mmCIF file of C-alpha atoms and ligand atoms in Angstrom:
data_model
loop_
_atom_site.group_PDB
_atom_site.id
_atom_site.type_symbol
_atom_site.label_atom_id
_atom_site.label_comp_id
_atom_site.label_asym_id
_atom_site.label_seq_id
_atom_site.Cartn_x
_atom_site.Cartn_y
_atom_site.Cartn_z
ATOM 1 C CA UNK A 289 0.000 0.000 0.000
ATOM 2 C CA UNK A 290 1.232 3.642 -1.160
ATOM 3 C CA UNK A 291 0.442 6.475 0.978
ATOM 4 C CA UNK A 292 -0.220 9.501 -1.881
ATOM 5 C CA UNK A 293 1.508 12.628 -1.943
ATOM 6 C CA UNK A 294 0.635 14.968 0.451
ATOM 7 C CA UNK A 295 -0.749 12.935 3.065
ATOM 8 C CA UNK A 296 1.034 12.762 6.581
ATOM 9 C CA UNK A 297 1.904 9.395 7.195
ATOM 10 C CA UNK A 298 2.510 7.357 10.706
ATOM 11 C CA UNK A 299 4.891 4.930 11.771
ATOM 12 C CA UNK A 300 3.825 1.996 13.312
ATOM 13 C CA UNK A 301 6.189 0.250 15.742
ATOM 14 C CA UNK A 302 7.466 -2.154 12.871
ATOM 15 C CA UNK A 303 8.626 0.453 10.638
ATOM 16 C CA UNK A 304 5.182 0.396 8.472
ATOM 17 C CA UNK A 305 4.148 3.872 7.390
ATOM 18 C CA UNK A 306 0.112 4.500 7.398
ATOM 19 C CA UNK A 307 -1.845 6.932 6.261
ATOM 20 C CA UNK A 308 -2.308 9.880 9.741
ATOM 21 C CA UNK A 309 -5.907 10.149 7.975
ATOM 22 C CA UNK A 310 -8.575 7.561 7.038
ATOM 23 C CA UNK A 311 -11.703 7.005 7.235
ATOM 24 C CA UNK A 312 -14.369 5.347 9.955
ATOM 25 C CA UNK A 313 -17.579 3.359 8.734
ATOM 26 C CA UNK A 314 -19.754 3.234 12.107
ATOM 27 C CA UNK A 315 -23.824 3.505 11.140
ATOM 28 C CA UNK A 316 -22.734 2.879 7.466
ATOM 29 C CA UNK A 317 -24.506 -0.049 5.579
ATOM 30 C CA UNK A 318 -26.986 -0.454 7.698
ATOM 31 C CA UNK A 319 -29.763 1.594 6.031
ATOM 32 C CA UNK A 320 -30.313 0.034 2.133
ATOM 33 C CA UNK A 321 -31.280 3.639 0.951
ATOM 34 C CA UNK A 322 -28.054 5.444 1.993
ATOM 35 C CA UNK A 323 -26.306 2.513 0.324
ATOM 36 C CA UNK A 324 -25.277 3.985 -2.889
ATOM 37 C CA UNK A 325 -24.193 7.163 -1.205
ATOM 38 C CA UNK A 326 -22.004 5.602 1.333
ATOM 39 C CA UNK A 327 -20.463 3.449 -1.235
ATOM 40 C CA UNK A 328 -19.798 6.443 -3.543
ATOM 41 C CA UNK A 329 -18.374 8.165 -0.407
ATOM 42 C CA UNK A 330 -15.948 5.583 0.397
ATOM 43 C CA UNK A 331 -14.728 5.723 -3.531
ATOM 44 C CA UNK A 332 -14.439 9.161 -3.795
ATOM 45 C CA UNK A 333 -12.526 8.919 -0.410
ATOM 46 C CA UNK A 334 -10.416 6.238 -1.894
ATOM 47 C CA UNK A 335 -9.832 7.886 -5.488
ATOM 48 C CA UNK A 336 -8.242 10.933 -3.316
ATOM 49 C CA UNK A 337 -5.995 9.195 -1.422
ATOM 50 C CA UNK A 338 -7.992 8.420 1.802
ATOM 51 C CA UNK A 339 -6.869 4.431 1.949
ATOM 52 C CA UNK A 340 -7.656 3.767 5.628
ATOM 53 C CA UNK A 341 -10.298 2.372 6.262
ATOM 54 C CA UNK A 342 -11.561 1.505 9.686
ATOM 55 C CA UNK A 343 -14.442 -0.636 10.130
ATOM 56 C CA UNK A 344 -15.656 -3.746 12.996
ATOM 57 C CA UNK A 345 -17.435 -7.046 13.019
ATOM 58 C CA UNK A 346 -19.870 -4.901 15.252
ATOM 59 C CA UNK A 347 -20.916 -2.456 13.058
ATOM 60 C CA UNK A 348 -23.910 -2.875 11.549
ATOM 61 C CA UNK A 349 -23.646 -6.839 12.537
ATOM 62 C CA UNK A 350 -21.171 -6.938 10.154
ATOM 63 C CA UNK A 351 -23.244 -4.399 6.928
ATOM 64 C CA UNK A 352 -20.537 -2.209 7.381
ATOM 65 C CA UNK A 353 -17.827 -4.536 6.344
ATOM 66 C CA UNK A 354 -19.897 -5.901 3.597
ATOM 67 C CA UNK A 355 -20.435 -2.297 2.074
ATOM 68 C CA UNK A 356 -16.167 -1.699 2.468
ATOM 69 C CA UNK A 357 -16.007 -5.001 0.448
ATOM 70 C CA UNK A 358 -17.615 -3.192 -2.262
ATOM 71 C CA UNK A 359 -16.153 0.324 -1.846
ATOM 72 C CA UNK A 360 -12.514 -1.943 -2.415
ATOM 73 C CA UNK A 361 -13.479 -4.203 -4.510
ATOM 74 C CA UNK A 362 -10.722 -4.591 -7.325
ATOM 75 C CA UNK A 363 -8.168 -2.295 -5.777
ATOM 76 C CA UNK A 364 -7.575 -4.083 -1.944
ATOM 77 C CA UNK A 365 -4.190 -3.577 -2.448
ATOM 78 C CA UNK A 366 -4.388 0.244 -2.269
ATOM 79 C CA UNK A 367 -6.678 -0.216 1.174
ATOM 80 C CA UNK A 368 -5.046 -0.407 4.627
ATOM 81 C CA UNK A 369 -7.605 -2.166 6.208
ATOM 82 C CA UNK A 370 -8.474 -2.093 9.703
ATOM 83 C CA UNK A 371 -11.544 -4.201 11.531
ATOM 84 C CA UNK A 372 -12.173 -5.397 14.989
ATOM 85 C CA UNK A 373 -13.355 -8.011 17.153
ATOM 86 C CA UNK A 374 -15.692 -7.686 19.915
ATOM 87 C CA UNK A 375 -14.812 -8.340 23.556
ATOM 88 C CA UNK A 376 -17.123 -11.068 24.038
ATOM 89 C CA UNK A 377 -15.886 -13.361 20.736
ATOM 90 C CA UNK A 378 -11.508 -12.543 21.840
ATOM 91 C CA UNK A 379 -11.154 -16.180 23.037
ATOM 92 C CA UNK A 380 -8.333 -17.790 21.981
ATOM 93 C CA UNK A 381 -10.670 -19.742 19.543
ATOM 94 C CA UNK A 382 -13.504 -17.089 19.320
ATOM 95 C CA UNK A 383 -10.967 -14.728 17.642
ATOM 96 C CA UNK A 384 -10.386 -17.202 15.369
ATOM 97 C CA UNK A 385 -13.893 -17.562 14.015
ATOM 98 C CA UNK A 386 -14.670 -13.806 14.397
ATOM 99 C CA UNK A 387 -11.857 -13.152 11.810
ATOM 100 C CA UNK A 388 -12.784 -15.517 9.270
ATOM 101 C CA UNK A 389 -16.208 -14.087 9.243
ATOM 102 C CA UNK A 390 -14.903 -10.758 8.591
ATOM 103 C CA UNK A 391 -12.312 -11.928 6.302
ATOM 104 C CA UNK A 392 -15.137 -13.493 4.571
ATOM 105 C CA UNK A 393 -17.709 -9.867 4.597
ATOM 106 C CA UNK A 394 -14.429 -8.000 3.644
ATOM 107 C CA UNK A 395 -13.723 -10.514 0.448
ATOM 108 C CA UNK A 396 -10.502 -10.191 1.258
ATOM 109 C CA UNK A 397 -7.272 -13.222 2.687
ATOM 110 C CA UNK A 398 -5.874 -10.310 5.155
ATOM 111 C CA UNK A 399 -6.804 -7.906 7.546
ATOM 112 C CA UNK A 400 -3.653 -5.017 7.883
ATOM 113 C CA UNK A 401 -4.858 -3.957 11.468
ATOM 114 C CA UNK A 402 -6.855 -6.148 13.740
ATOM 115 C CA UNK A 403 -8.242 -4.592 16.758
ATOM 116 C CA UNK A 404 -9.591 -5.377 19.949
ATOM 117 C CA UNK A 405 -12.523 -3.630 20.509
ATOM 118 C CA UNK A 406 -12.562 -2.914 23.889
ATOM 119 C CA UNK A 407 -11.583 -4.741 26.912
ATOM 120 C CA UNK A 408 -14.273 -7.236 28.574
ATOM 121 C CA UNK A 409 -14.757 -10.148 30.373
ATOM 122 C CA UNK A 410 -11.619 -12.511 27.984
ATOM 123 C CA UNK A 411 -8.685 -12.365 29.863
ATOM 124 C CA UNK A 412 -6.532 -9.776 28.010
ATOM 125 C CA UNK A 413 -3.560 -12.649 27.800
ATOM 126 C CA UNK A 414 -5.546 -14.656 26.068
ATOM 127 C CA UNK A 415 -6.929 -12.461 23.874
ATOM 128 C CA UNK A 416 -3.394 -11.247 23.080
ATOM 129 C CA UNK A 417 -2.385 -14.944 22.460
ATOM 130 C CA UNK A 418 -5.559 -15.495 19.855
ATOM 131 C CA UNK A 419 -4.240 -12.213 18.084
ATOM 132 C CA UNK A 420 -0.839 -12.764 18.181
ATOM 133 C CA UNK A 421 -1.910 -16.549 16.277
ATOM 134 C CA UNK A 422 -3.559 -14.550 13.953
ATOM 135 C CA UNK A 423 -0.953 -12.932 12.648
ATOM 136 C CA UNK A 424 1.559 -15.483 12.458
ATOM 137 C CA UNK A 425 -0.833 -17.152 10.226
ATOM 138 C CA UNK A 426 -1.060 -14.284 8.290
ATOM 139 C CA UNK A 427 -4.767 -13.629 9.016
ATOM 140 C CA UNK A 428 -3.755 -10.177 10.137
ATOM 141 C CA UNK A 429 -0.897 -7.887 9.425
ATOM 142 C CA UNK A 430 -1.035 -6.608 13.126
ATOM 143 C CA UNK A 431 -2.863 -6.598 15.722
ATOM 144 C CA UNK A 432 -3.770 -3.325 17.956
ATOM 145 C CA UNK A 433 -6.097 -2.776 20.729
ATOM 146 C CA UNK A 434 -9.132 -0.041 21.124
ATOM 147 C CA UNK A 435 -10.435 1.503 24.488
ATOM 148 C CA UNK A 436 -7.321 0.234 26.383
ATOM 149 C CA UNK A 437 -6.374 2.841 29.288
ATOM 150 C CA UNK A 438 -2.877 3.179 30.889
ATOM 151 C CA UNK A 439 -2.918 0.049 33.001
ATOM 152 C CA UNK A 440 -4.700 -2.255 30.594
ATOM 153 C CA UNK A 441 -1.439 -1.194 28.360
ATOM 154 C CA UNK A 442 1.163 -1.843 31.187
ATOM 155 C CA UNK A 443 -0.624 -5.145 31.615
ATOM 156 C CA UNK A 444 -0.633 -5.911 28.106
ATOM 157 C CA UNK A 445 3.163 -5.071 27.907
ATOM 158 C CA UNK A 446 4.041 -8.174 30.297
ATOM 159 C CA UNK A 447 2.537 -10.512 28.076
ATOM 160 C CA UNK A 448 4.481 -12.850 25.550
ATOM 161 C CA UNK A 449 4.161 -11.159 22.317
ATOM 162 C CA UNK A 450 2.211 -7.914 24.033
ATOM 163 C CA UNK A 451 4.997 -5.478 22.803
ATOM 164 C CA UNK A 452 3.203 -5.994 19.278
ATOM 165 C CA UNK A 453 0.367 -3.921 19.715
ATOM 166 C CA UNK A 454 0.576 -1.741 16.997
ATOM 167 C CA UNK A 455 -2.429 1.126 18.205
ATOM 168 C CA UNK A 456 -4.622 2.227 20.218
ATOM 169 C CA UNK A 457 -7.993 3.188 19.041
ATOM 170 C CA UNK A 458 -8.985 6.078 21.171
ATOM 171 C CA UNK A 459 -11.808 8.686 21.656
ATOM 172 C CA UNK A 460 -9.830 11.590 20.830
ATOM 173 C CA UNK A 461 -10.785 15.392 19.467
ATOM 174 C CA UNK A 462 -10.594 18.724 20.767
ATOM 175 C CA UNK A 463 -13.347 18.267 23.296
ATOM 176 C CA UNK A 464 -12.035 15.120 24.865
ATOM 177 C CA UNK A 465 -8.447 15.771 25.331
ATOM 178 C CA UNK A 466 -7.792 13.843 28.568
ATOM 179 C CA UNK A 467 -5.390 11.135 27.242
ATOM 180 C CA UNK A 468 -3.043 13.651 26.485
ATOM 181 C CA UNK A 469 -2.314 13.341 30.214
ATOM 182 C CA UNK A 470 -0.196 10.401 30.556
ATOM 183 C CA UNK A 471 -1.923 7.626 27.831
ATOM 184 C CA UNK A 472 -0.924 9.291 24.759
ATOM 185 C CA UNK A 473 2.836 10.067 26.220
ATOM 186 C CA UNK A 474 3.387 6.495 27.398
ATOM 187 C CA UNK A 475 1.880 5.473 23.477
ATOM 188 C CA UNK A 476 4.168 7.483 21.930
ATOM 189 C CA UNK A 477 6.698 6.971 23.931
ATOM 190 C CA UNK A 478 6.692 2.891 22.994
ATOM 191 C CA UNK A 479 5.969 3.965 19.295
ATOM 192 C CA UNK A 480 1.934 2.910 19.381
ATOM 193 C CA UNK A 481 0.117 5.064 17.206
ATOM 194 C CA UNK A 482 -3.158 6.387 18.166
ATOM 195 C CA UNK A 483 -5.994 5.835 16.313
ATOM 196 C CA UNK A 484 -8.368 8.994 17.369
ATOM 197 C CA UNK A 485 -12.341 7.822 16.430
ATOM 198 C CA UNK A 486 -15.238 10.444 17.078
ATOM 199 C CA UNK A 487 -12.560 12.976 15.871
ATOM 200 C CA UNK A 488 -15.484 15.161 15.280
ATOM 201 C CA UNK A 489 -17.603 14.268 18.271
ATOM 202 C CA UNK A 490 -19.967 12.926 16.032
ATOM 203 C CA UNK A 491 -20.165 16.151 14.521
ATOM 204 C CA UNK A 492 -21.738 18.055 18.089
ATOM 205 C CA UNK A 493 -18.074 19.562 18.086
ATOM 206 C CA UNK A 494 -18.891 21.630 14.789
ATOM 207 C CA UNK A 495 -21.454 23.560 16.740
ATOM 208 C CA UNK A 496 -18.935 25.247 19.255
ATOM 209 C CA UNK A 497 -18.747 29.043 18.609
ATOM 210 C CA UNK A 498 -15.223 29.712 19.536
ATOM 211 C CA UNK A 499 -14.247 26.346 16.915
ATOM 212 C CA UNK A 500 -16.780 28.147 14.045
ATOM 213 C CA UNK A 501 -14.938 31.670 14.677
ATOM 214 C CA UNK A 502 -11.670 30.560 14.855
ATOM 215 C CA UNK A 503 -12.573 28.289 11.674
ATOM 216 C CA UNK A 504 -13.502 31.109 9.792
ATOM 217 C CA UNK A 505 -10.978 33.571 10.359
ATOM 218 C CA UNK A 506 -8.856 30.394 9.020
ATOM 219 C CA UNK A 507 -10.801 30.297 6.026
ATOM 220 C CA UNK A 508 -11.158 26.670 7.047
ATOM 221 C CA UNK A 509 -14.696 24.907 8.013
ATOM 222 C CA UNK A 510 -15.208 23.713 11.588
ATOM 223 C CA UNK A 511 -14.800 20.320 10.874
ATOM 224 C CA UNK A 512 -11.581 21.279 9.213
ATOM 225 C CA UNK A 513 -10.022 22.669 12.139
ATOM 226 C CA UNK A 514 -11.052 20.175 14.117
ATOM 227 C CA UNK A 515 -9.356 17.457 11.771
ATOM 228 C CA UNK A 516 -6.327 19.624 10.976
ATOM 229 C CA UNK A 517 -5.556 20.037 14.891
ATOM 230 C CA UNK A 518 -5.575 16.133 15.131
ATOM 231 C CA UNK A 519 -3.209 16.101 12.177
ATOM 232 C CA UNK A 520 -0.821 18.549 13.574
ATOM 233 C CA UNK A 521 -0.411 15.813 16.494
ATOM 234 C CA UNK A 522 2.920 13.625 16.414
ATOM 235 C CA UNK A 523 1.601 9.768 16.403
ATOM 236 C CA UNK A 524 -2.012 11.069 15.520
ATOM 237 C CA UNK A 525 -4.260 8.931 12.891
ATOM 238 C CA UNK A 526 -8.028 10.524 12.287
ATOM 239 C CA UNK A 527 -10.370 8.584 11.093
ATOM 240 C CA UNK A 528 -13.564 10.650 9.944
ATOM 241 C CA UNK A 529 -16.928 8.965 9.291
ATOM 242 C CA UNK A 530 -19.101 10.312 6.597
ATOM 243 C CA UNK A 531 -21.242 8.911 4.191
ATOM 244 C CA UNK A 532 -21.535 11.958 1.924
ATOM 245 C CA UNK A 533 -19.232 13.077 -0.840
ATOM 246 C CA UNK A 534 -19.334 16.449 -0.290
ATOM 247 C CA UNK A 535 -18.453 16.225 3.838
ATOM 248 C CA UNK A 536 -15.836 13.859 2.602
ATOM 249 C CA UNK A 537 -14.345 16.274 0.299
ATOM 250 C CA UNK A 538 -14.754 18.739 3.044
ATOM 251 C CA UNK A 539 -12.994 16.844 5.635
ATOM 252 C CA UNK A 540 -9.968 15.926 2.766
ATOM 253 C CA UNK A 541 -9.465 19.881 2.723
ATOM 254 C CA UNK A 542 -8.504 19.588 6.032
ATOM 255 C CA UNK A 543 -5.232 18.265 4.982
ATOM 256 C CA UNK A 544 -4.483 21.293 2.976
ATOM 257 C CA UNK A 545 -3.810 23.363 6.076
ATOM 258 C CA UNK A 546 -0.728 23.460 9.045
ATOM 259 C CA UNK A 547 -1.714 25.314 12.246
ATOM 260 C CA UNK A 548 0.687 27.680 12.940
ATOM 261 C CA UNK A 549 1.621 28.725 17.037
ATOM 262 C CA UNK A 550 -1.051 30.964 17.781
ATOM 263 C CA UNK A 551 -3.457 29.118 16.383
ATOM 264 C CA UNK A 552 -2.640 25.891 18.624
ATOM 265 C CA UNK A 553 -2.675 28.486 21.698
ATOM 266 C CA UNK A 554 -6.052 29.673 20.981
ATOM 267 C CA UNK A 555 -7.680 26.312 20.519
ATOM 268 C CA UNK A 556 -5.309 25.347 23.817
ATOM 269 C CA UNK A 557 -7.623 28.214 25.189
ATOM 270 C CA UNK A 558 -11.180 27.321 23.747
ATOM 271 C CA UNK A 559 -10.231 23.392 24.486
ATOM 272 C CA UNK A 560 -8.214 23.266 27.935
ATOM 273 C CA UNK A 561 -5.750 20.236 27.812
ATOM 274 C CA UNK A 562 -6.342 17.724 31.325
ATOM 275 C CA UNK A 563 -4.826 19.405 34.493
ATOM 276 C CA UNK A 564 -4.122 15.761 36.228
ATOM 277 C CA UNK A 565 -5.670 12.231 35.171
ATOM 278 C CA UNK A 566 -8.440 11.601 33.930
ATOM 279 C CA UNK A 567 -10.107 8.053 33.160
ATOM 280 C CA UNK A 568 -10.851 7.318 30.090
ATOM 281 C CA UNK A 569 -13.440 8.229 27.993
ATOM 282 C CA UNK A 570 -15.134 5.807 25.206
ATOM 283 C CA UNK A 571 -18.316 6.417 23.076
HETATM 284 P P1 NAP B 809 -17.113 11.315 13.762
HETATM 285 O O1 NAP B 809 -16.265 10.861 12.645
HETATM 286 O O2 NAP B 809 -16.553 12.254 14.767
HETATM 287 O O3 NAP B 809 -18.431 12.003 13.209
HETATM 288 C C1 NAP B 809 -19.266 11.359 12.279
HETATM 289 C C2 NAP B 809 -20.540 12.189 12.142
HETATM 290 O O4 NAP B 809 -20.210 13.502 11.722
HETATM 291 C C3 NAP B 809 -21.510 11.626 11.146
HETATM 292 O O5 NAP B 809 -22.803 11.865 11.620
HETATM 293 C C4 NAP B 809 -21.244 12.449 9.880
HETATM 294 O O6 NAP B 809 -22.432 12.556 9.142
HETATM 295 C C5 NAP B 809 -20.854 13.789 10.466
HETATM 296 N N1 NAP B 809 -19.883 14.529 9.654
HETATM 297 C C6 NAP B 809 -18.742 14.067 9.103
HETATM 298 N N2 NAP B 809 -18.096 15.055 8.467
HETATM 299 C C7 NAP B 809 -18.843 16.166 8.632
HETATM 300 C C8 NAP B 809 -18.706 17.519 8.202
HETATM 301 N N3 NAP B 809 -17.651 17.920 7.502
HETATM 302 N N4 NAP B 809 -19.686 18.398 8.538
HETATM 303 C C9 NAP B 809 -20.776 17.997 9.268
HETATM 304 N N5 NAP B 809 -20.947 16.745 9.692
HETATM 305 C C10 NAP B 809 -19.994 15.829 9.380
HETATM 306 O O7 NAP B 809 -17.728 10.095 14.596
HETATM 307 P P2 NAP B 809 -17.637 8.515 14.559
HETATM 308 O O8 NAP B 809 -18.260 7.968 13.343
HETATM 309 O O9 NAP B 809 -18.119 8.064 15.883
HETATM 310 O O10 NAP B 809 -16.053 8.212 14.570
HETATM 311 C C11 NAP B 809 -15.314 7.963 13.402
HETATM 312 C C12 NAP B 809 -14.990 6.503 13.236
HETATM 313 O O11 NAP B 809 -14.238 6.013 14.357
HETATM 314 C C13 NAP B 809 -16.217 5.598 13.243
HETATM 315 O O12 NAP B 809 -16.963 5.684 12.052
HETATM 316 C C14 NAP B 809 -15.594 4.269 13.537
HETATM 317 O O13 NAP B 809 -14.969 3.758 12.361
HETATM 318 C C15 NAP B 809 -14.563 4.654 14.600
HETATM 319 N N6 NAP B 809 -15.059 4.524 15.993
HETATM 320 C C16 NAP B 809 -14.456 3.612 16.806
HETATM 321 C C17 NAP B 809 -14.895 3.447 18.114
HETATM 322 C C18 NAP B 809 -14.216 2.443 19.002
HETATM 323 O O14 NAP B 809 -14.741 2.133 20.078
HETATM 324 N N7 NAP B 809 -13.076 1.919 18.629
HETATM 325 C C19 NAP B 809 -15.942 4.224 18.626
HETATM 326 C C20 NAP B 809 -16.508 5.175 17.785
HETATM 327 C C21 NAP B 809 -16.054 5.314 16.479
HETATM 328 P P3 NAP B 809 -22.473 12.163 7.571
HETATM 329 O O15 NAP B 809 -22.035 10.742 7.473
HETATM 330 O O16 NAP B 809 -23.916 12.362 7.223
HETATM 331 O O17 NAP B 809 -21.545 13.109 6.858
#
């Protein structure tokens, strides 16, 4: 996979450069007569470079990956594809099954990044194990890890094969900045990417007046800002949902822009970073 010109790339902690800007699938599929759109929203996304794609086995009981198998069908190779398995089917063997039946919706022999979803009632070990199995197989590329906080990751570090995680999936945007407190440090300081989802807060974030003035004195949209802030983050991948070829355009401008000082101060002022630690926020 080729990262076009232009776009920021990220390093994993193998070396692998992705894409710092993709796009998320949550609530697409699901509805037959937004089909068509979404699927034209993912190829236009695709055509212009955005080649990340993040979807899950939950989403959509598994529509969503079924309408990315179209969006890549023909050109998988181009994709960086990431899906994700739900606590309650990481067993050794249930991780096993849940990625064949993905592998299956996706029409595809590989996943690139394989996530845990979020952490539940599987041992973490084990789940690590089932992953790790996975990609020796070559099922996956790598395996990463969503909604894990600071101790979950220490954990994870003392098991065999743990210091392959290769992300964490994270609620991360202007208005939910508390990981920036010791999560995102540790992260970058072992090399793990961070995946931010809800970069837009579901798009309530677009409707804060000090983001839309700032925005426009920019010349940028909201949603721009919003997106080019997470870009202008060192070990920072955004993954914006939409299902409409114009917001997707939109969002693409974002990467057109580079923040300069004082405008990272005065969203530092609008969007306080955390004072002390916070636990962890998910959606
Ligand atoms: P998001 O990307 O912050 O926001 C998506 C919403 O914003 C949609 O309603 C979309 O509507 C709208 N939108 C997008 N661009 C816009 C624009 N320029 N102007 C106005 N509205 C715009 O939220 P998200 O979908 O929750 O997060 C992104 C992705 O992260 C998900 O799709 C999923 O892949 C992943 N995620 C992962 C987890 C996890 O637990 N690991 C949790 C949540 C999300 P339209 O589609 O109509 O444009």
């Amino acid at each position: 996979m080729q990262a076009p010109s232009g776009m920021k790339t990220v390093l994993l902690p193998d070396g692998e450069r992705v894409p710092a800007f993709g796009m998320g699938t949550w609530n697409m599929g699901d509805d037959p007569a937004q089909r068509g759109e979404e699927l034209a929203a993912l190829r236009f996304g695709l055509d212009a470079g955005l080649t990340l794609i993040d979807t899950a086995e939950m989403y959509g009981n598994g529509q969503s990956e079924s309408l990315v198998a179209d969006a890549i069908a023909g050109r998988r190779d181009e994709v960086f594809l990431v899906s994700k398995v739900l606590p309650q089917n990481a067993t050794r063997h249930g991780t096993a099954l849940a990625c064949e039946r993905s592998l299956r919706r996706l029409g595809t022999e590989r996943i690139d990044l394989y996530l845990l979803h979020w952490r539940g009632g599987v041992p973490l070990a084990e789940s690590v194990a089932a992953l790790e199995a996975l990609r020796v197989a070559g099922k996956i590329r790598h395996w990463g890890v969503s909604n894990l906080d600071l101790s979950d990751m220490r954990e994870l570090d003392a098991f065999p094969g743990g210091e392959r995680v290769a992300a964490n999936q994270l609620l991360y945007n202007l208005s939910r900045r508390g990981i920036e407190w010791d999560l995102l440090p540790r992260l970058r300081e072992h090399g793990v990417p961070v995946m931010a989802y809800s970069p837009l807060e579901q798009a309530r974030l677009l409707k804060n007046a000090g983001l839309t003035r700032l925005a426009q004195s920019a010349g940028m949209t909201p949603a721009q800002l919003a997106l080019a802030w997470l870009l202008s983050r060192e070990g920072v991948i955004a993954i914006p949902k939409s299902g409409d070829r114009g917001r997707v355009r939109e969002n693409l401008g974002a990467l057109e822009f580079t923040l300069d000082e004082a405008q990272l101060a005065q969203l530092d002022r609008i969007f306080p970073p955390p004072r002390g630690p916070q636990p962890l926020e998910m959606l």
